[in-house]
Short mmCIF file of C-alpha atoms and ligand atoms in Angstrom, two decimals:
data_model
loop_
_atom_site.label_atom_id
_atom_site.label_comp_id
_atom_site.label_asym_id
_atom_site.label_seq_id
_atom_site.Cartn_x
_atom_site.Cartn_y
_atom_site.Cartn_z
CA MET G 1 -52.67 31.82 161.25
CA ALA G 2 -52.34 29.75 164.29
CA LYS G 3 -49.15 30.10 166.28
CA ALA G 4 -46.80 27.19 165.43
CA ARG G 5 -46.90 24.79 168.30
CA THR G 6 -43.78 23.05 169.38
CA SER G 7 -43.28 20.00 171.52
CA PHE G 8 -40.40 18.74 173.56
CA ILE G 9 -39.63 15.21 172.41
CA CYS G 10 -37.36 12.67 174.07
CA GLN G 11 -34.81 11.56 171.37
CA ASN G 12 -34.43 8.26 173.11
CA CYS G 13 -38.03 6.99 173.53
CA GLY G 14 -40.16 9.60 171.73
CA THR G 15 -42.17 10.73 174.68
CA VAL G 16 -43.71 14.10 174.18
CA HIS G 17 -43.39 16.69 176.93
CA THR G 18 -45.17 20.04 177.06
CA ARG G 19 -42.01 21.91 178.37
CA TRP G 20 -38.34 21.22 178.50
CA VAL G 21 -37.22 18.98 181.34
CA GLY G 22 -33.79 17.60 182.16
CA LYS G 23 -34.93 14.02 182.65
CA CYS G 24 -37.37 12.23 180.40
CA GLU G 25 -40.36 10.83 182.42
CA GLY G 26 -40.78 8.10 179.79
CA CYS G 27 -37.41 6.40 179.85
CA GLY G 28 -35.55 8.16 182.65
CA GLN G 29 -32.72 9.32 180.38
CA TRP G 30 -31.09 12.68 180.98
CA ASN G 31 -30.62 15.46 178.46
CA THR G 32 -32.51 13.73 175.69
CA ILE G 33 -35.29 16.33 175.21
CA VAL G 34 -35.22 18.38 172.11
CA GLU G 35 -37.69 21.03 170.94
CA GLU G 36 -39.42 20.07 167.79
CA ASP G 37 -42.40 20.94 165.69
CA PRO G 38 -44.30 17.66 165.44
CA THR G 39 -46.93 18.94 163.02
CA ALA G 40 -44.50 19.67 160.36
CA GLY G 41 -43.53 17.06 157.81
CA ILE G 42 -45.11 14.87 155.20
CA GLY G 43 -48.66 13.75 156.11
CA GLY G 44 -48.59 15.74 159.42
CA GLY G 45 -50.93 18.63 159.59
CA PRO G 46 -53.40 19.57 162.27
CA ASN G 47 -52.94 23.05 160.78
CA ARG G 48 -54.90 22.03 157.73
CA THR G 49 -58.66 22.34 157.72
CA PRO G 50 -60.04 18.89 158.54
CA LYS G 51 -61.80 17.27 155.59
CA LYS G 52 -65.23 15.97 156.09
CA GLY G 53 -65.09 12.15 156.77
CA ARG G 54 -66.91 9.64 154.62
CA PRO G 55 -67.94 6.20 155.82
CA VAL G 56 -65.90 3.19 154.54
CA ALA G 57 -67.47 -0.14 153.76
CA LEU G 58 -67.23 -2.60 156.63
CA THR G 59 -66.48 -6.22 155.97
CA THR G 60 -66.18 -9.62 157.69
CA LEU G 61 -63.12 -11.50 158.96
CA SER G 62 -63.77 -14.47 156.64
CA GLY G 63 -63.33 -14.07 153.02
CA GLU G 64 -60.67 -14.51 150.30
CA THR G 65 -57.07 -14.19 151.38
CA GLU G 66 -53.94 -14.68 149.49
CA ASP G 67 -50.35 -15.18 150.55
CA ALA G 68 -48.26 -12.09 150.46
CA PRO G 69 -46.11 -12.14 147.29
CA ARG G 70 -42.46 -12.35 148.22
CA ILE G 71 -39.07 -11.91 146.60
CA VAL G 72 -36.62 -14.50 147.75
CA SER G 73 -32.94 -13.54 148.02
CA GLY G 74 -31.60 -17.10 148.01
CA MET G 75 -29.57 -16.31 151.16
CA SER G 76 -31.37 -18.88 153.24
CA GLU G 77 -30.46 -17.39 156.64
CA LEU G 78 -31.83 -14.07 155.57
CA ASP G 79 -34.95 -15.58 153.96
CA ARG G 80 -35.52 -17.58 157.16
CA ALA G 81 -35.47 -14.44 159.28
CA THR G 82 -37.75 -12.54 157.02
CA GLY G 83 -40.19 -15.46 157.05
CA GLY G 84 -39.54 -16.69 153.48
CA GLY G 85 -38.40 -13.63 151.62
CA PHE G 86 -39.08 -9.88 151.40
CA VAL G 87 -42.81 -9.18 151.03
CA ARG G 88 -43.52 -6.86 148.14
CA GLY G 89 -44.74 -3.45 149.27
CA SER G 90 -43.62 -3.88 152.80
CA ALA G 91 -41.20 -1.82 154.82
CA LEU G 92 -38.51 -3.58 156.92
CA LEU G 93 -36.29 -2.08 159.50
CA ILE G 94 -32.86 -3.56 160.16
CA GLY G 95 -31.42 -2.22 163.39
CA GLY G 96 -28.13 -2.79 165.09
CA ASP G 97 -24.99 -1.30 166.60
CA PRO G 98 -22.81 0.72 164.20
CA GLY G 99 -20.24 -1.47 162.51
CA ILE G 100 -22.02 -4.71 163.18
CA GLY G 101 -22.47 -5.45 159.49
CA LYS G 102 -25.90 -4.02 158.41
CA SER G 103 -24.61 -2.41 155.28
CA THR G 104 -22.67 -5.58 154.46
CA ILE G 105 -25.57 -7.96 154.75
CA LEU G 106 -27.84 -5.58 152.71
CA MET G 107 -25.24 -5.22 149.98
CA GLN G 108 -25.03 -8.94 149.80
CA ALA G 109 -28.85 -9.31 149.71
CA ALA G 110 -29.09 -6.53 147.04
CA ALA G 111 -26.41 -8.45 144.93
CA ALA G 112 -28.24 -11.69 145.30
CA LEU G 113 -31.58 -10.24 144.29
CA SER G 114 -30.02 -8.38 141.38
CA ARG G 115 -28.54 -11.55 140.14
CA GLY G 116 -32.08 -13.14 140.36
CA GLY G 117 -33.20 -10.48 137.90
CA HIS G 118 -34.70 -7.96 140.30
CA ARG G 119 -34.22 -4.25 140.02
CA VAL G 120 -32.53 -3.06 143.21
CA ILE G 121 -31.58 0.46 144.26
CA TYR G 122 -29.20 1.01 147.12
CA VAL G 123 -29.27 4.51 148.63
CA SER G 124 -26.40 5.32 150.92
CA GLY G 125 -26.60 8.38 153.08
CA GLU G 126 -23.66 7.43 155.17
CA GLU G 127 -20.95 6.56 152.71
CA ALA G 128 -19.77 8.04 149.50
CA VAL G 129 -20.22 6.13 146.22
CA ALA G 130 -16.56 5.15 146.17
CA GLN G 131 -16.79 3.60 149.60
CA VAL G 132 -19.88 1.57 148.71
CA ARG G 133 -18.10 0.45 145.49
CA LEU G 134 -15.20 -0.65 147.50
CA ARG G 135 -17.31 -2.76 149.77
CA ALA G 136 -19.20 -4.20 146.82
CA GLN G 137 -15.80 -5.28 145.24
CA ARG G 138 -14.81 -6.94 148.54
CA LEU G 139 -18.12 -8.75 148.63
CA GLY G 140 -17.90 -9.83 145.00
CA ALA G 141 -20.97 -7.82 144.21
CA ALA G 142 -19.44 -5.24 141.91
CA ASP G 143 -20.46 -7.12 138.75
CA THR G 144 -24.18 -7.02 139.56
CA ASP G 145 -26.76 -4.54 138.31
CA VAL G 146 -27.47 -2.96 141.73
CA LEU G 147 -28.06 0.69 141.22
CA LEU G 148 -26.34 3.12 143.66
CA ALA G 149 -27.01 6.59 144.87
CA ALA G 150 -25.49 8.60 147.71
CA GLU G 151 -28.33 10.86 148.93
CA THR G 152 -29.94 11.90 152.11
CA ASN G 153 -32.84 14.16 151.11
CA VAL G 154 -36.18 12.36 151.37
CA GLU G 155 -37.86 14.17 148.45
CA ASP G 156 -34.86 13.60 146.13
CA ILE G 157 -34.76 9.90 147.11
CA LEU G 158 -38.45 9.43 146.41
CA ALA G 159 -38.14 11.15 143.07
CA THR G 160 -35.21 8.96 142.18
CA LEU G 161 -37.04 5.82 143.19
CA ALA G 162 -40.10 6.74 141.28
CA ASP G 163 -38.02 7.59 138.15
CA GLY G 164 -37.99 4.74 135.59
CA LYS G 165 -39.04 1.16 136.13
CA ARG G 166 -40.38 0.41 139.57
CA PRO G 167 -37.57 -1.14 141.79
CA ASP G 168 -38.32 -4.46 143.45
CA LEU G 169 -36.09 -3.56 146.41
CA ALA G 170 -34.84 -0.22 147.77
CA VAL G 171 -32.37 -0.05 150.63
CA ILE G 172 -32.12 3.09 152.59
CA ASP G 173 -28.86 3.20 154.62
CA SER G 174 -29.65 4.76 157.11
CA ILE G 175 -32.76 6.53 158.55
CA GLN G 176 -30.61 8.58 160.80
CA THR G 177 -29.27 10.49 157.83
CA LEU G 178 -32.60 11.13 156.15
CA TRP G 179 -33.87 14.65 156.10
CA SER G 180 -36.91 16.21 154.64
CA ASP G 181 -37.63 19.82 153.56
CA LEU G 182 -41.00 19.49 155.17
CA ALA G 183 -39.84 18.87 158.65
CA GLU G 184 -38.15 21.79 160.35
CA ALA G 185 -36.15 19.79 162.90
CA ALA G 186 -32.44 19.08 162.65
CA PRO G 187 -31.41 15.82 160.78
CA GLY G 188 -31.26 12.86 163.09
CA THR G 189 -34.10 14.07 165.39
CA VAL G 190 -37.16 12.10 166.05
CA THR G 191 -39.33 14.30 163.84
CA GLN G 192 -36.94 14.10 160.86
CA VAL G 193 -36.51 10.26 161.23
CA ARG G 194 -40.33 9.74 161.54
CA THR G 195 -41.08 12.00 158.55
CA GLY G 196 -38.51 10.26 156.39
CA VAL G 197 -39.62 6.75 157.41
CA GLN G 198 -43.29 7.64 156.92
CA ALA G 199 -42.55 8.90 153.44
CA MET G 200 -40.61 5.63 152.62
CA ILE G 201 -43.38 3.45 153.98
CA ARG G 202 -45.95 5.25 151.89
CA PHE G 203 -43.76 4.81 148.82
CA ALA G 204 -43.54 1.09 149.58
CA LYS G 205 -47.34 0.66 149.96
CA GLN G 206 -48.14 2.68 146.86
CA THR G 207 -45.70 1.06 144.47
CA GLY G 208 -45.22 -2.50 145.75
CA THR G 209 -41.45 -1.91 146.19
CA THR G 210 -39.93 -3.50 149.20
CA VAL G 211 -38.12 -0.87 151.31
CA VAL G 212 -35.48 -1.89 153.69
CA LEU G 213 -34.49 0.78 156.15
CA VAL G 214 -31.28 0.66 158.18
CA GLY G 215 -31.27 2.11 161.68
CA HIS G 216 -28.39 2.39 164.10
CA VAL G 217 -29.10 1.63 167.69
CA THR G 218 -27.45 4.32 169.80
CA LYS G 219 -26.84 3.76 173.44
CA ASP G 220 -26.51 7.40 174.52
CA GLY G 221 -29.88 8.34 172.94
CA GLN G 222 -28.43 11.37 171.21
CA ILE G 223 -29.70 10.38 167.80
CA ALA G 224 -33.18 9.06 167.38
CA GLY G 225 -32.96 5.31 167.43
CA PRO G 226 -34.95 2.69 165.43
CA ARG G 227 -37.24 2.23 168.45
CA VAL G 228 -39.29 5.27 167.56
CA VAL G 229 -40.24 3.86 164.18
CA GLU G 230 -40.63 0.18 165.12
CA HIS G 231 -44.41 0.49 165.26
CA MET G 232 -44.62 2.00 161.79
CA VAL G 233 -42.85 -0.67 159.78
CA ASP G 234 -44.06 -4.09 158.81
CA ALA G 235 -41.07 -6.04 160.13
CA VAL G 236 -38.19 -5.33 162.52
CA LEU G 237 -35.05 -7.29 162.41
CA TYR G 238 -32.10 -6.75 164.71
CA PHE G 239 -28.58 -7.63 163.69
CA GLU G 240 -26.65 -8.60 166.81
CA GLY G 241 -23.35 -9.97 167.68
CA ASP G 242 -20.34 -9.35 169.83
CA ARG G 243 -17.62 -7.25 168.23
CA GLY G 244 -15.05 -9.62 169.53
CA HIS G 245 -16.63 -12.55 167.79
CA HIS G 246 -17.29 -13.39 164.23
CA TYR G 247 -20.83 -14.53 164.65
CA ARG G 248 -23.76 -12.29 163.75
CA ILE G 249 -27.32 -13.09 164.43
CA LEU G 250 -30.27 -11.55 162.49
CA ARG G 251 -33.19 -11.69 164.90
CA THR G 252 -36.85 -11.11 163.98
CA VAL G 253 -38.56 -9.08 166.67
CA LYS G 254 -41.63 -8.11 164.71
CA ASN G 255 -43.10 -9.44 161.50
CA ARG G 256 -46.58 -8.72 160.14
CA PHE G 257 -46.10 -11.37 157.47
CA GLY G 258 -44.45 -14.14 159.29
CA PRO G 259 -43.19 -15.70 162.63
CA THR G 260 -41.10 -13.75 165.04
CA ASP G 261 -38.36 -15.23 167.17
CA GLU G 262 -36.68 -16.60 164.05
CA ILE G 263 -32.93 -16.13 163.73
CA GLY G 264 -30.49 -16.21 160.81
CA VAL G 265 -26.91 -16.88 161.80
CA PHE G 266 -23.89 -15.56 159.86
CA GLU G 267 -20.16 -15.49 160.26
CA MET G 268 -18.22 -12.34 159.32
CA SER G 269 -15.26 -13.16 157.14
CA ASP G 270 -12.98 -10.98 154.96
CA LYS G 271 -15.28 -11.54 152.07
CA GLY G 272 -18.48 -10.48 153.88
CA LEU G 273 -21.04 -12.57 155.78
CA ARG G 274 -21.09 -16.23 155.36
CA GLU G 275 -24.25 -18.18 156.24
CA VAL G 276 -24.17 -20.64 159.02
CA SER G 277 -26.72 -23.36 158.49
CA ASN G 278 -25.90 -25.34 161.68
CA PRO G 279 -25.40 -22.83 164.44
CA SER G 280 -25.14 -25.41 167.18
CA GLU G 281 -21.94 -26.85 165.68
CA LEU G 282 -20.51 -23.38 165.56
CA PHE G 283 -21.35 -22.48 169.20
CA LEU G 284 -20.10 -25.81 170.50
CA GLY G 285 -17.00 -25.69 168.30
CA GLU G 286 -14.59 -24.38 170.92
CA ARG G 287 -15.89 -26.38 173.75
CA ASN G 288 -13.75 -27.72 176.54
CA ALA G 289 -15.89 -30.36 178.06
CA LYS G 290 -13.62 -31.42 180.89
CA THR G 291 -13.60 -28.18 182.89
CA PRO G 292 -16.05 -27.59 185.70
CA GLY G 293 -18.62 -24.91 185.24
CA ALA G 294 -19.69 -25.61 181.67
CA ALA G 295 -23.14 -26.89 180.85
CA VAL G 296 -24.62 -27.41 177.34
CA PHE G 297 -28.00 -25.73 176.96
CA ALA G 298 -30.40 -27.20 174.44
CA GLY G 299 -32.33 -24.01 173.38
CA MET G 300 -34.79 -23.07 170.76
CA GLU G 301 -34.87 -20.04 168.54
CA GLY G 302 -38.28 -19.89 166.96
CA THR G 303 -38.54 -23.20 165.12
CA ARG G 304 -34.84 -23.90 165.23
CA PRO G 305 -32.91 -25.72 167.99
CA VAL G 306 -29.65 -24.10 169.07
CA LEU G 307 -27.23 -25.81 171.32
CA VAL G 308 -24.85 -23.50 173.24
CA GLU G 309 -22.45 -23.73 176.09
CA VAL G 310 -23.12 -21.85 179.29
CA GLN G 311 -19.98 -21.13 181.24
CA ALA G 312 -19.91 -20.27 184.96
CA LEU G 313 -17.10 -19.32 187.22
CA VAL G 314 -17.75 -19.20 190.97
CA ALA G 315 -14.74 -18.05 192.98
CA PRO G 316 -14.30 -16.77 196.63
CA THR G 317 -14.52 -13.02 196.74
CA SER G 318 -12.09 -10.54 198.09
CA LEU G 319 -14.70 -7.77 197.99
CA GLY G 320 -17.28 -6.74 200.61
CA THR G 321 -20.04 -7.12 197.98
CA PRO G 322 -19.35 -10.04 195.70
CA ARG G 323 -19.39 -9.41 192.00
CA ARG G 324 -22.01 -10.83 189.63
CA ALA G 325 -21.19 -10.41 185.93
CA VAL G 326 -23.20 -11.78 183.08
CA VAL G 327 -22.52 -11.90 179.33
CA GLY G 328 -25.21 -13.20 177.00
CA TRP G 329 -27.97 -13.67 179.53
CA ASP G 330 -30.34 -11.64 181.80
CA SER G 331 -28.66 -10.48 184.97
CA ALA G 332 -31.91 -10.28 186.79
CA ARG G 333 -32.61 -13.97 185.92
CA LEU G 334 -29.06 -14.87 187.30
CA SER G 335 -29.89 -13.20 190.50
CA MET G 336 -33.05 -15.25 190.73
CA ILE G 337 -31.29 -18.53 190.15
CA LEU G 338 -28.64 -17.59 192.81
CA ALA G 339 -31.48 -16.88 195.28
CA VAL G 340 -33.20 -20.28 194.57
CA LEU G 341 -29.89 -22.04 194.95
CA GLU G 342 -29.35 -20.34 198.35
CA ALA G 343 -32.87 -20.64 199.65
CA HIS G 344 -33.73 -24.13 198.53
CA CYS G 345 -30.60 -26.03 197.78
CA GLY G 346 -28.35 -24.87 200.56
CA VAL G 347 -25.82 -23.56 198.20
CA ARG G 348 -24.07 -20.60 199.79
CA LEU G 349 -22.82 -18.06 197.24
CA GLY G 350 -22.79 -14.92 199.37
CA MET G 351 -19.01 -15.07 199.69
CA HIS G 352 -18.37 -15.90 196.10
CA ASP G 353 -18.02 -13.81 192.94
CA VAL G 354 -20.13 -15.22 190.16
CA TYR G 355 -19.34 -14.85 186.40
CA LEU G 356 -21.58 -16.25 183.71
CA ASN G 357 -20.86 -16.33 180.01
CA VAL G 358 -22.66 -17.70 177.08
CA ALA G 359 -20.13 -19.02 174.56
CA GLY G 360 -19.56 -17.58 171.14
CA GLY G 361 -21.04 -14.14 171.95
CA TYR G 362 -24.50 -15.63 171.62
CA ARG G 363 -27.50 -14.19 173.60
CA ILE G 364 -29.95 -16.45 175.26
CA SER G 365 -33.48 -15.05 175.92
CA GLU G 366 -35.28 -18.22 176.90
CA PRO G 367 -36.14 -18.97 180.54
CA ALA G 368 -35.54 -22.64 179.58
CA ALA G 369 -31.84 -21.88 180.14
CA ASP G 370 -32.33 -21.74 183.93
CA LEU G 371 -31.47 -25.33 184.48
CA ALA G 372 -28.27 -25.17 182.43
CA VAL G 373 -27.24 -22.05 184.29
CA ALA G 374 -27.91 -23.50 187.65
CA SER G 375 -26.00 -26.69 186.72
CA ALA G 376 -23.01 -24.71 185.48
CA LEU G 377 -22.98 -22.66 188.73
CA VAL G 378 -23.07 -25.73 190.94
CA SER G 379 -20.50 -27.52 188.81
CA SER G 380 -18.09 -24.60 189.11
CA LEU G 381 -18.71 -24.17 192.84
CA ALA G 382 -18.12 -27.95 193.49
CA GLY G 383 -15.24 -28.22 191.05
CA LEU G 384 -16.85 -31.08 189.37
CA ALA G 385 -17.17 -31.23 185.64
CA LEU G 386 -20.57 -32.15 184.23
CA PRO G 387 -20.81 -35.15 181.93
CA ALA G 388 -19.55 -34.08 178.50
CA ASP G 389 -22.40 -35.92 176.66
CA CYS G 390 -25.28 -34.25 178.57
CA VAL G 391 -27.49 -31.38 177.69
CA TYR G 392 -29.74 -29.40 180.05
CA PHE G 393 -32.90 -27.42 179.70
CA GLY G 394 -35.89 -26.46 182.00
CA GLU G 395 -37.29 -23.39 183.70
CA VAL G 396 -36.71 -22.95 187.46
CA SER G 397 -39.48 -21.39 189.50
CA LEU G 398 -38.90 -19.39 192.73
CA SER G 399 -40.02 -22.42 194.70
CA GLY G 400 -37.13 -24.45 193.25
CA ALA G 401 -39.52 -26.63 191.07
CA ILE G 402 -38.34 -27.39 187.57
CA ARG G 403 -41.08 -26.40 185.07
CA PRO G 404 -41.59 -27.93 181.74
CA VAL G 405 -40.67 -25.97 178.48
CA SER G 406 -41.92 -26.27 174.97
CA GLN G 407 -40.57 -28.31 172.01
CA THR G 408 -38.76 -31.06 174.12
CA ALA G 409 -38.69 -33.44 171.17
CA GLN G 410 -36.87 -30.98 168.88
CA ARG G 411 -34.36 -30.07 171.53
CA LEU G 412 -33.55 -33.81 172.08
CA LYS G 413 -33.35 -34.49 168.37
CA GLU G 414 -30.80 -31.81 167.80
CA ALA G 415 -28.76 -32.91 170.82
CA GLU G 416 -28.77 -36.43 169.48
CA LYS G 417 -27.74 -35.19 166.07
CA LEU G 418 -24.67 -33.55 167.64
CA GLY G 419 -23.55 -36.59 169.48
CA PHE G 420 -25.09 -36.09 172.93
CA SER G 421 -26.50 -39.11 174.69
CA ARG G 422 -27.95 -37.79 177.86
CA ALA G 423 -30.34 -35.03 178.87
CA VAL G 424 -31.40 -33.56 182.18
CA LEU G 425 -34.95 -32.03 181.73
CA PRO G 426 -38.17 -31.31 183.60
CA ALA G 427 -39.94 -34.38 184.85
CA SER G 428 -43.24 -33.11 183.66
CA SER G 429 -42.19 -32.48 180.06
CA ALA G 430 -45.23 -33.21 177.91
CA ASP G 431 -43.94 -34.23 174.48
CA LEU G 432 -41.17 -36.61 175.44
CA PRO G 433 -40.59 -39.16 172.66
CA ARG G 434 -41.45 -42.64 174.07
CA THR G 435 -39.10 -44.84 172.14
CA GLY G 436 -36.50 -44.73 169.42
CA THR G 437 -34.17 -41.94 170.48
CA GLY G 438 -30.52 -42.41 171.25
CA ILE G 439 -30.81 -40.14 174.32
CA THR G 440 -31.42 -41.22 177.79
CA TRP G 441 -33.05 -38.50 179.94
CA SER G 442 -33.46 -37.92 183.63
CA GLY G 443 -36.64 -36.01 184.47
CA MET G 444 -36.09 -33.64 187.38
CA GLU G 445 -38.78 -32.44 189.77
CA SER G 446 -36.82 -29.78 191.62
CA LEU G 447 -33.53 -27.96 191.68
CA PRO G 448 -32.32 -29.55 194.91
CA ASP G 449 -32.47 -32.96 193.17
CA VAL G 450 -30.38 -31.55 190.34
CA VAL G 451 -27.78 -30.20 192.81
CA ALA G 452 -27.60 -33.50 194.65
CA GLN G 453 -27.08 -35.34 191.34
CA ILE G 454 -24.24 -33.10 190.23
CA ALA G 455 -22.54 -33.15 193.62
CA GLY G 456 -22.82 -36.98 193.60
CA SER G 457 -21.42 -37.36 197.04
CA ARG G 458 -22.56 -34.49 199.19
CA GLY G 459 -19.07 -34.19 200.58
CA ALA G 460 -17.79 -32.45 197.52
CA LEU G 461 -20.30 -29.68 197.71
CA LYS G 462 -20.06 -29.38 201.48
CA GLN G 463 -16.39 -28.52 201.28
CA ALA G 464 -17.08 -25.96 198.65
CA GLY G 465 -19.47 -24.01 200.74
CA THR G 466 -22.91 -25.59 201.39
CA ASP G 467 -24.56 -25.90 204.72
CA ASP G 468 -25.90 -28.98 206.34
CA ASP G 469 -29.56 -29.08 205.69
CA GLY G 470 -29.73 -28.72 201.87
P1 TYD J 501 -20.73 -2.54 158.05
O1 TYD J 501 -21.64 -3.38 157.17
O2 TYD J 501 -20.21 -1.29 157.41
O3 TYD J 501 -21.50 -2.14 159.41
P2 TYD J 501 -22.80 -1.17 159.68
O4 TYD J 501 -23.36 -0.92 158.37
O5 TYD J 501 -23.63 -2.06 160.55
O6 TYD J 501 -22.31 0.04 160.36
O7 TYD J 501 -19.62 -3.49 158.58
C1 TYD J 501 -18.56 -2.97 159.24
C2 TYD J 501 -17.60 -4.03 159.76
O8 TYD J 501 -17.61 -5.26 159.10
C3 TYD J 501 -16.23 -3.44 159.61
O9 TYD J 501 -15.65 -3.36 160.99
C4 TYD J 501 -15.46 -4.33 158.85
C5 TYD J 501 -16.29 -5.60 158.83
N1 TYD J 501 -16.21 -6.28 157.48
C6 TYD J 501 -15.60 -7.50 157.42
O10 TYD J 501 -15.00 -8.01 158.37
N2 TYD J 501 -15.48 -8.16 156.15
C7 TYD J 501 -16.12 -7.62 155.12
O11 TYD J 501 -16.09 -8.27 154.01
C8 TYD J 501 -16.84 -6.37 155.21
C9 TYD J 501 -17.50 -5.74 154.06
C10 TYD J 501 -16.85 -5.74 156.41
MG1 MG J 502 -23.40 1.03 157.42
#
């Protein structure tokens, strides 16, 4: 018999090394390499004698198609994020930080589907039956027919799911606790997680049960994270939020059966997650429009407009190297905006600390926020509040030009709905509505124009730290 080959696999990114090394070449993390036997496990098996291949029938791209059959939970924010409900026979991964609310949302979804007459099995590998029951009581789900098991062994779970009537939905909470007899690695390692997930996906495809897998995102990379199985599942949703805030966002990052970039918005209460159908109202709820440094960004999340306040604080520094701190936005992008402000607008920020915060614990990923960020920064530096009824959006290029962004009409419509009457946007925006909106907009060509408009009289900015030729 051939000698068992082992590999050295990074537990953070899954890169395979031929020998043990201290630092992973794939992701640069230290001490994440673990020796594993990658050929062990369900489906794995270069040790087996290869079977002789047989040709399969080739076909064309055109032909009959049908919409994927879905089971709709009735929780509209969840259904929106999944692209209209769970697709039968598909495998979904819900990732997120520990304690963010993954088990909560899935218990609520399980209860909703069960009330709709679906057979739902909830397998908890993290909590004992009593704990799950306690949560179900809190969520008002205890009276439903959701079936519960506390189990972590892959083979036992599969046998349980296959026993009796086929379930419509099976929740596996979580993939990090799964272990299979067929894989020789320790529970929680890449090999075990992959083996378990593979087996669950195969079960979903074979039976038509929708399998929802929970995966914790770990920062230290000690336990194999959801990243290593992202490519195997049909859809990946991330549950995000700031622990200090009540808002939770379910973000679709991959979906083989629907659009990505959709979000579902929830609010954590003492009775579980409450759906938020108008997130803009929520994010703008605690707004203080009169202070300098706040700009309202008219953003888009997939097909849905989201208005959110960007807050900046620019203050003289007492440090040799001024601080730049960002919450809810990309720090590299902030550096770029600061560089453009310095180079093209004559705004000197080298002696200032810069703090940027997106209100409500929300995370912006769109470059369209550039203009709102720049406006907030200039407003804070100049000590001049921006008009309270104005929204901002547009991408800033390195040359200082304001570049157009998509879905202008939707952004304006949402702004109008929420009582805004002005917008600062790219001059070359394509789909500007001609008439009939209650919003007046100023089209901007370049960032220096925006800075000049905010400063009004150049004197205000000059005092606060600009040079002469701006
Ligand atoms: P949980 O779903 O257990 O998180 P995860 O499965 O992602 O690890 O949620 C844990 C947090 O949610 C916990 O800190 C308590 C809070 N929570 C509420 O605020 N209200 C509730 O009704 C429930 C069930 C949980
Ligand atoms: Mg949990």
